[in-house]
């Protein structure tokens, strides 16, 4: 949620939870009263207070979230208007949480598992906005490059989702991204999530072995990559590393190349598809696949300093909230 809690009299909280101040004792920054009044957190406090929750500041909200998570998270769900399947009686889940006292990986019987029975789609919730407002503004080392409106973002996600479906991607399949911070990276992730597939990515400055240590464990069906990236004003080309990675992961059935440095990089990789021709624009539908709250969304990785990087799976619903 954007904005700051009224409790701290406008003092921004640091990572330790204390106001961030200079050694002189003066605050680094104070939001205006108007900004505080317009903050999402201020609106959330007002909303829960209207339902009898004794929350008046950040500290009391935090305490409520720790002491009664079974009340706090449904309140967040309602406040943010999560899009999910709704039953005939209006309910969206069977039970808020089971096994809340077990802080360990989810277990079908021991927990913790959240919002049992709920079915939603991560991308559907992120793409609710519409129209010509800016959704993504892309800057690189040379400055601002381009932007995508919400309508353009939706259109691009729809196109790429069709390309992924045509490549055989289904719920639970993995799609890997070897990409810099580009609008195409966000589009690829949202297209993957719209199908209920699982997105994983790693930095394009990794060597081939670093990529293989990660993607080699998850068997992605599709690899989406850029032909390179820029660092310190210089182009760094990636196609040789991509060729090696694709050859050494048998599960990869399709490589899609984003032409960031060049105009037509796909022919340099046998069987690769140019991003611009991946999928099709026809039609207006983007059929979001709604799946259980804890359906896998992302696979991230530990550093790999003690053996292979460890795969860490993040669920769609928890990530969304």
Coordinates of C-alpha atoms in Angstrom, one line a residue, residues 5-321:
X5 CA 1.0 5.8 8.6
X6 CA -0.4 8.8 10.5
X7 CA 1.1 7.5 13.8
X8 CA 4.7 8.6 13.1
X9 CA 3.7 12.2 12.6
X10 CA 4.9 12.0 9.1
X11 CA 8.2 10.3 9.9
X12 CA 9.2 7.7 7.3
X13 CA 9.9 4.3 8.8
X14 CA 13.2 2.7 8.2
X15 CA 13.8 -1.0 7.7
X16 CA 14.2 -1.4 11.5
X17 CA 10.8 0.1 12.1
X18 CA 12.1 3.3 13.6
X19 CA 11.9 6.7 12.0
X20 CA 14.6 7.3 9.5
X21 CA 16.6 10.4 10.7
X22 CA 19.9 12.1 10.0
X23 CA 22.5 12.0 12.8
X24 CA 21.5 15.5 13.6
X25 CA 18.1 14.2 14.7
X26 CA 16.1 15.8 12.0
X27 CA 13.8 13.7 9.8
X28 CA 14.9 13.0 6.3
X29 CA 11.4 13.7 4.9
X30 CA 7.9 14.5 6.1
X31 CA 4.8 13.9 3.9
X32 CA 2.3 16.7 3.8
X33 CA -0.9 16.3 5.7
X34 CA -2.7 16.1 2.3
X35 CA -0.5 13.2 1.3
X36 CA -1.1 11.3 4.5
X37 CA -4.8 11.9 4.1
X38 CA -4.8 10.4 0.6
X39 CA -2.6 7.4 1.4
X40 CA -4.0 3.9 0.9
X41 CA -2.9 3.0 4.5
X42 CA -5.0 5.9 5.9
X43 CA -8.0 4.7 3.9
X44 CA -7.5 1.2 5.1
X45 CA -7.4 2.3 8.7
X46 CA -10.6 4.2 8.3
X47 CA -12.2 1.2 6.6
X48 CA -11.4 -1.3 9.3
X49 CA -12.3 1.2 12.1
X50 CA -15.7 1.4 10.5
X51 CA -16.1 -2.3 11.2
X52 CA -15.1 -2.0 14.8
X53 CA -11.4 -2.7 14.6
X54 CA -9.5 -0.6 17.2
X55 CA -6.8 0.5 14.7
X56 CA -5.7 4.1 14.7
X57 CA -2.1 4.0 13.6
X58 CA 0.6 1.8 12.0
X59 CA 1.6 0.2 15.3
X60 CA -2.0 -0.9 16.1
X61 CA -2.5 -2.2 12.6
X62 CA 0.7 -4.2 12.8
X63 CA -0.3 -5.7 16.2
X64 CA -3.7 -6.7 14.8
X65 CA -2.1 -8.4 11.8
X66 CA 0.1 -10.5 14.2
X67 CA -2.5 -11.3 16.8
X68 CA -5.4 -11.9 14.5
X69 CA -4.1 -12.7 11.0
X70 CA -7.4 -14.6 10.3
X71 CA -9.2 -11.2 10.5
X72 CA -6.5 -8.9 9.1
X73 CA -5.9 -10.7 5.8
X74 CA -9.6 -11.0 4.8
X75 CA -9.8 -7.2 5.5
X76 CA -6.9 -6.6 3.1
X77 CA -8.7 -8.8 0.6
X78 CA -11.9 -6.8 0.8
X79 CA -10.1 -3.5 0.8
X80 CA -8.2 -4.3 -2.3
X81 CA -11.2 -5.9 -4.0
X82 CA -9.4 -9.1 -5.0
X83 CA -10.9 -10.6 -8.2
X84 CA -11.7 -14.3 -7.5
X85 CA -14.4 -16.9 -8.1
X86 CA -17.5 -16.1 -6.1
X87 CA -20.0 -18.8 -5.0
X88 CA -23.7 -18.6 -5.2
X89 CA -23.8 -17.6 -1.5
X90 CA -21.3 -14.8 -2.2
X91 CA -18.4 -16.4 -0.4
X92 CA -14.9 -16.6 -2.0
X93 CA -13.2 -19.1 0.3
X94 CA -14.0 -22.0 2.7
X95 CA -11.6 -21.1 5.4
X96 CA -9.1 -18.2 6.0
X97 CA -6.2 -20.3 7.3
X98 CA -5.3 -23.7 8.7
X99 CA -2.2 -24.4 10.7
X100 CA -1.4 -20.8 11.3
X101 CA 0.8 -21.8 14.3
X102 CA 3.0 -23.9 12.0
X103 CA 5.7 -21.6 10.5
X104 CA 7.0 -24.1 7.9
X105 CA 6.5 -25.0 4.3
X106 CA 2.8 -25.6 3.4
X107 CA 1.5 -29.1 4.2
X108 CA -1.9 -30.4 3.1
X109 CA -2.7 -31.4 6.7
X110 CA -0.5 -29.4 9.0
X111 CA -0.5 -26.0 7.2
X112 CA -0.1 -23.2 7.1
X113 CA -2.5 -22.8 4.2
X114 CA -4.4 -19.6 3.4
X115 CA -7.8 -19.0 1.9
X116 CA -8.7 -22.6 1.3
X117 CA -11.2 -23.0 -1.6
X118 CA -10.4 -19.5 -3.1
X119 CA -9.6 -19.5 -6.8
X120 CA -8.0 -16.5 -8.5
X121 CA -5.5 -15.4 -11.1
X122 CA -2.6 -13.1 -10.3
X123 CA -2.4 -11.4 -13.8
X124 CA -6.1 -10.8 -13.9
X125 CA -5.9 -8.8 -10.7
X126 CA -2.9 -6.7 -11.9
X127 CA -4.6 -6.0 -15.3
X128 CA -7.8 -4.6 -13.9
X129 CA -7.0 -1.1 -14.9
X130 CA -7.9 0.1 -18.4
X131 CA -7.5 3.0 -20.7
X132 CA -4.6 5.3 -21.7
X133 CA -3.0 6.0 -18.3
X134 CA 0.7 4.9 -18.1
X135 CA 1.2 1.4 -16.8
X136 CA 4.9 1.0 -17.5
X137 CA 7.5 3.7 -18.1
X138 CA 10.9 2.2 -19.3
X139 CA 14.2 4.0 -18.6
X140 CA 17.7 2.6 -19.2
X141 CA 21.1 4.2 -18.9
X142 CA 20.4 6.6 -21.7
X143 CA 17.2 7.9 -20.1
X144 CA 13.5 7.4 -20.8
X145 CA 12.9 5.1 -23.8
X146 CA 9.1 4.4 -24.1
X147 CA 6.0 3.7 -22.1
X148 CA 3.0 1.4 -22.3
X149 CA -0.6 2.4 -21.4
X150 CA -2.8 0.0 -19.5
X151 CA -4.6 -0.8 -22.8
X152 CA -1.3 -1.5 -24.6
X153 CA 0.0 -3.6 -21.7
X154 CA -3.2 -5.7 -21.8
X155 CA -2.9 -6.1 -25.6
X156 CA 0.7 -7.2 -25.4
X157 CA -0.1 -9.7 -22.6
X158 CA -2.9 -11.1 -24.6
X159 CA -0.7 -11.6 -27.6
X160 CA 2.1 -13.3 -25.7
X161 CA -0.3 -15.5 -23.8
X162 CA -1.6 -16.8 -27.1
X163 CA 1.9 -17.5 -28.2
X164 CA 2.6 -19.4 -25.0
X165 CA -0.7 -21.4 -25.4
X166 CA 0.3 -22.3 -29.0
X167 CA 3.6 -23.5 -27.6
X168 CA 1.8 -25.9 -25.4
X169 CA 2.1 -24.0 -22.1
X170 CA -0.5 -25.1 -19.6
X171 CA -1.1 -24.5 -15.8
X172 CA 1.9 -25.7 -13.8
X173 CA 4.4 -25.5 -16.8
X174 CA 7.4 -23.3 -16.3
X175 CA 8.4 -20.4 -18.5
X176 CA 11.9 -18.9 -17.9
X177 CA 13.1 -15.4 -18.5
X178 CA 16.7 -14.5 -19.2
X179 CA 16.0 -10.8 -19.6
X180 CA 17.0 -7.3 -18.4
X181 CA 14.5 -4.9 -16.9
X182 CA 12.4 -4.3 -20.0
X183 CA 8.6 -3.9 -20.5
X184 CA 8.8 -7.2 -22.3
X185 CA 9.9 -8.9 -19.1
X186 CA 6.7 -7.7 -17.3
X187 CA 4.6 -8.7 -20.3
X188 CA 6.1 -12.2 -20.4
X189 CA 5.5 -12.7 -16.6
X190 CA 1.9 -11.5 -16.8
X191 CA 1.2 -13.7 -19.9
X192 CA 2.7 -16.7 -18.1
X193 CA 0.6 -16.0 -14.9
X194 CA -2.6 -15.5 -17.0
X195 CA -2.3 -19.1 -18.0
X196 CA -1.6 -20.5 -14.6
X197 CA 2.0 -21.3 -15.6
X198 CA 5.0 -20.6 -13.4
X199 CA 7.4 -17.8 -14.1
X200 CA 11.1 -17.9 -13.2
X201 CA 13.9 -15.5 -14.2
X202 CA 17.5 -14.8 -13.6
X203 CA 19.8 -11.9 -14.4
X204 CA 21.2 -11.6 -17.9
X205 CA 24.7 -11.0 -16.6
X206 CA 24.9 -14.6 -15.4
X207 CA 27.2 -17.0 -17.3
X208 CA 25.8 -20.1 -19.0
X209 CA 26.6 -22.3 -16.0
X210 CA 24.9 -19.9 -13.6
X211 CA 21.7 -20.0 -15.7
X212 CA 21.9 -23.8 -16.0
X213 CA 22.3 -24.1 -12.2
X214 CA 18.9 -22.4 -11.9
X215 CA 16.8 -23.2 -15.0
X216 CA 18.2 -26.7 -15.2
X217 CA 16.3 -27.6 -12.0
X218 CA 12.9 -26.4 -13.1
X219 CA 12.7 -27.8 -16.7
X220 CA 11.1 -24.8 -18.4
X221 CA 9.0 -25.4 -21.6
X222 CA 9.7 -21.9 -23.0
X223 CA 12.7 -19.7 -22.6
X224 CA 12.2 -16.0 -23.3
X225 CA 15.4 -14.0 -23.6
X226 CA 16.9 -10.8 -25.0
X227 CA 19.7 -10.6 -27.4
X228 CA 21.7 -8.7 -24.8
X229 CA 21.7 -5.7 -22.5
X230 CA 23.7 -2.5 -21.9
X231 CA 26.0 -1.9 -19.1
X232 CA 28.1 1.3 -18.6
X233 CA 27.2 2.4 -22.1
X234 CA 28.4 -0.8 -23.7
X235 CA 26.3 -3.6 -25.4
X236 CA 26.7 -7.0 -23.8
X237 CA 25.5 -9.8 -26.2
X238 CA 23.8 -12.9 -24.8
X239 CA 23.0 -15.1 -27.8
X240 CA 26.0 -17.4 -27.4
X241 CA 25.1 -18.1 -23.8
X242 CA 21.4 -18.6 -24.7
X243 CA 22.4 -21.1 -27.4
X244 CA 24.4 -23.1 -24.8
X245 CA 21.6 -23.0 -22.3
X246 CA 18.9 -24.1 -24.8
X247 CA 21.1 -27.0 -26.0
X248 CA 21.7 -28.3 -22.4
X249 CA 18.1 -28.1 -21.1
X250 CA 16.1 -30.8 -23.0
X251 CA 12.8 -29.5 -21.6
X252 CA 13.0 -26.2 -23.5
X253 CA 10.8 -26.6 -26.6
X254 CA 10.7 -23.0 -27.7
X255 CA 13.1 -20.0 -27.5
X256 CA 11.7 -16.5 -27.9
X257 CA 14.2 -13.6 -28.5
X258 CA 13.5 -9.9 -27.6
X259 CA 15.4 -7.7 -30.0
X260 CA 16.8 -5.2 -27.5
X261 CA 20.3 -4.6 -29.1
X262 CA 19.6 -5.6 -32.7
X263 CA 16.7 -5.6 -35.1
X264 CA 16.5 -9.3 -36.0
X265 CA 18.3 -11.6 -33.5
X266 CA 16.2 -14.7 -33.8
X267 CA 17.9 -16.2 -36.9
X268 CA 21.1 -16.4 -34.9
X269 CA 19.4 -19.1 -32.9
X270 CA 18.1 -22.1 -34.7
X271 CA 14.4 -22.5 -34.2
X272 CA 14.0 -19.3 -32.2
X273 CA 11.1 -16.9 -32.6
X274 CA 11.3 -13.2 -32.7
X275 CA 9.3 -11.7 -29.8
X276 CA 7.4 -9.4 -32.2
X277 CA 5.9 -12.3 -34.1
X278 CA 5.2 -14.5 -31.0
X279 CA 1.5 -14.8 -30.6
X280 CA -1.2 -12.9 -32.5
X281 CA -3.2 -9.8 -31.9
X282 CA -6.6 -11.0 -33.2
X283 CA -9.5 -11.2 -30.8
X284 CA -10.2 -9.3 -27.6
X285 CA -10.3 -12.0 -24.9
X286 CA -7.6 -12.9 -22.4
X287 CA -9.0 -16.0 -20.7
X288 CA -7.5 -15.9 -17.2
X289 CA -7.2 -19.3 -15.6
X290 CA -8.3 -19.1 -12.0
X291 CA -6.5 -21.6 -9.7
X292 CA -6.2 -22.2 -6.0
X293 CA -4.8 -19.4 -3.8
X294 CA -1.5 -21.2 -3.2
X295 CA -1.0 -22.2 -6.9
X296 CA 2.7 -21.6 -7.8
X297 CA 3.4 -18.2 -9.4
X298 CA 7.2 -17.6 -9.2
X299 CA 10.3 -19.7 -8.7
X300 CA 13.1 -17.7 -7.3
X301 CA 16.6 -18.8 -6.2
X302 CA 19.0 -18.6 -3.3
X303 CA 22.6 -17.4 -4.1
X304 CA 24.1 -20.8 -4.7
X305 CA 27.0 -20.2 -2.4
X306 CA 26.6 -23.6 -0.7
X307 CA 25.9 -25.9 -3.6
X308 CA 23.2 -25.5 -6.3
X309 CA 20.8 -22.5 -5.8
X310 CA 17.8 -23.5 -3.9
X311 CA 14.4 -23.1 -5.7
X312 CA 11.9 -21.0 -3.7
X313 CA 8.3 -21.2 -4.9
X314 CA 6.0 -18.3 -4.2
X315 CA 2.2 -18.8 -4.4
X316 CA -0.1 -16.6 -6.5
X317 CA -2.4 -15.5 -3.7
X318 CA 0.2 -14.7 -1.1
X319 CA 2.2 -12.7 -3.6
X320 CA -0.8 -10.8 -4.7
X321 CA -1.9 -9.8 -1.2

